[in-house]
Tab-separated table of C-alpha atoms in Angstrom:
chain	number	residue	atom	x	y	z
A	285	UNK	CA	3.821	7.940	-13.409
A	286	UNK	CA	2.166	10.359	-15.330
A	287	UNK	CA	1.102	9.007	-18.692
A	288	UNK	CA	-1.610	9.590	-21.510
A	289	UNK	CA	-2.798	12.517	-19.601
A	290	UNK	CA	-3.394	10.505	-16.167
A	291	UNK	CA	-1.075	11.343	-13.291
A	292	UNK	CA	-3.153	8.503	-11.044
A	293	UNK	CA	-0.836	5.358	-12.416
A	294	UNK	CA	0.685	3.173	-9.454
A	295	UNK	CA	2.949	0.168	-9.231
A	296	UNK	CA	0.330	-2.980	-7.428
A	297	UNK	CA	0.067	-4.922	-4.355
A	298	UNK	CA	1.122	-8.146	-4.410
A	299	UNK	CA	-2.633	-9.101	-4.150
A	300	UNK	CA	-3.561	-6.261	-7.413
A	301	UNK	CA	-0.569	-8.321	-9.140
A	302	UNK	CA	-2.151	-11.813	-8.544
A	303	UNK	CA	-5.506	-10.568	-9.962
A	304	UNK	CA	-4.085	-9.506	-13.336
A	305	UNK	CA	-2.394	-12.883	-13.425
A	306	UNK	CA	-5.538	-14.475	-13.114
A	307	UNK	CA	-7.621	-12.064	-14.866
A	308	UNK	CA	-5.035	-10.972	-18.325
A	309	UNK	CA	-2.574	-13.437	-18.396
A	310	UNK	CA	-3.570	-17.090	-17.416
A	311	UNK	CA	-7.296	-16.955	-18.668
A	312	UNK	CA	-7.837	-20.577	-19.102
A	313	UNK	CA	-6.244	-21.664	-15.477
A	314	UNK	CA	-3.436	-23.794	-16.356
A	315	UNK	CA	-1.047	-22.446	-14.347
A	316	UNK	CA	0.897	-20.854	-17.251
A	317	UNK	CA	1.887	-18.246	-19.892
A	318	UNK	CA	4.182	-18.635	-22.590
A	319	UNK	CA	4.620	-14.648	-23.047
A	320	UNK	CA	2.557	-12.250	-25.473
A	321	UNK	CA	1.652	-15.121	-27.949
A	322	UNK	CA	-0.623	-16.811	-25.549
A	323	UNK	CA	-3.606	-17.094	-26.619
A	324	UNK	CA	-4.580	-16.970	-22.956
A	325	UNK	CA	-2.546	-14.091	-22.159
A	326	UNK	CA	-4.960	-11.178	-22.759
A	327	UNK	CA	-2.744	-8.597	-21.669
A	328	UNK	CA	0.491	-9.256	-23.153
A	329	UNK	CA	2.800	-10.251	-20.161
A	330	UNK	CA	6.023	-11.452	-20.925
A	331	UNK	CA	6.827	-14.876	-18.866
A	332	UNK	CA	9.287	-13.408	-16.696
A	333	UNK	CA	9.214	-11.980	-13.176
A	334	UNK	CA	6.789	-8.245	-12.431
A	335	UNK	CA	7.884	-5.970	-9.332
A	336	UNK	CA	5.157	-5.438	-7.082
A	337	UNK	CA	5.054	-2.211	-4.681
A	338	UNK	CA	4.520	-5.100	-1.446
A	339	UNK	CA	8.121	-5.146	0.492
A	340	UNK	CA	9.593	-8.620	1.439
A	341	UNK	CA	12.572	-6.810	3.883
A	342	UNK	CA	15.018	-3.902	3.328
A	343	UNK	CA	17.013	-6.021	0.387
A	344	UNK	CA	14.434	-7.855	-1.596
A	345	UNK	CA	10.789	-6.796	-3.151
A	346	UNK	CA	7.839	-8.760	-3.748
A	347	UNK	CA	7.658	-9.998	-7.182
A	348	UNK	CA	5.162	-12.262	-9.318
A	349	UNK	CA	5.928	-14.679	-11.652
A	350	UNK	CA	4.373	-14.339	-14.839
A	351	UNK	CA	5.512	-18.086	-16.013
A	352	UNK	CA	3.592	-19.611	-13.317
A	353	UNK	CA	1.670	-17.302	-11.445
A	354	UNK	CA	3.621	-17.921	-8.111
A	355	UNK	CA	5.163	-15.288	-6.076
A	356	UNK	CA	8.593	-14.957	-5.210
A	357	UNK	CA	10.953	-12.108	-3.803
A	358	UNK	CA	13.808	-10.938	-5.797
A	359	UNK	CA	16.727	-8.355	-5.019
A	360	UNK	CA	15.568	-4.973	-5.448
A	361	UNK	CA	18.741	-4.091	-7.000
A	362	UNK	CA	17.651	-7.082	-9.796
A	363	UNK	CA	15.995	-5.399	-13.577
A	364	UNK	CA	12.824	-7.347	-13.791
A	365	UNK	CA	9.758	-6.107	-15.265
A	366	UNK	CA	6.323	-3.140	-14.410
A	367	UNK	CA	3.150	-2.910	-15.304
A	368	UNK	CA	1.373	-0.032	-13.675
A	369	UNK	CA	-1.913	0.429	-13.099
A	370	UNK	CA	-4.599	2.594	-12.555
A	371	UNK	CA	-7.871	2.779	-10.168
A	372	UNK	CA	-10.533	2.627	-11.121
C-alpha cells in the first residue's frame, strides 16, 4: 500500500493485530468495544472482524475480533475489515 507518501504500509501478524486491540481499541481492559464511539477505543475500530496477514490453511485467514478481542479464522473469500500499518 502506498499511501500519504509512504510505500512501507503492511497488513499485521496476528500477534501486531492483538497489540492494537489492546493498545487503540480496548484501553480500559474490559474485554470490549462498541465501535468508533468508545470512549476506550482510541483508534476508531469498528466492532467487527480485521484480516490479519497470519494464514489459518489454504481456505481461511486469521482474523481478530474487534468486539471482543478474540481471534478467529474466517473464509478468505469473506469482506471483513484492514487496518494497515506501518514500522516503525
Amino acid at each position: 500500500l502506498s499511501l500519504n507518501g509512504f510505500s512501507d504500509w503492511y497488513l499485521p501478524s496476528k500477534d501486531e493485530i492483538n497489540e492494537m486491540w489492546l493498545n487503540l481499541a480496548d484501553l480500559d481492559g474490559d474485554g470490549t468495544n462498541t465501535g468508533p464511539s468508545d470512549p476506550n477505543n482510541i483508534g476508531g475500530f469498528a466492532n467487527s472482524f480485521y484480516w490479519n496477514s497470519t494464514e489459518f490453511n489454504t481456505l481461511d485467514g486469521r482474523v481478530h475480533n474487534f468486539e471482543n478481542g478474540n481471534p478467529d479464522q474466517s473464509n478468505k473469500d469473506l469482506n471483513e475489515h484492514v487496518r494497515a500499518i506501518r514500522a516503525f
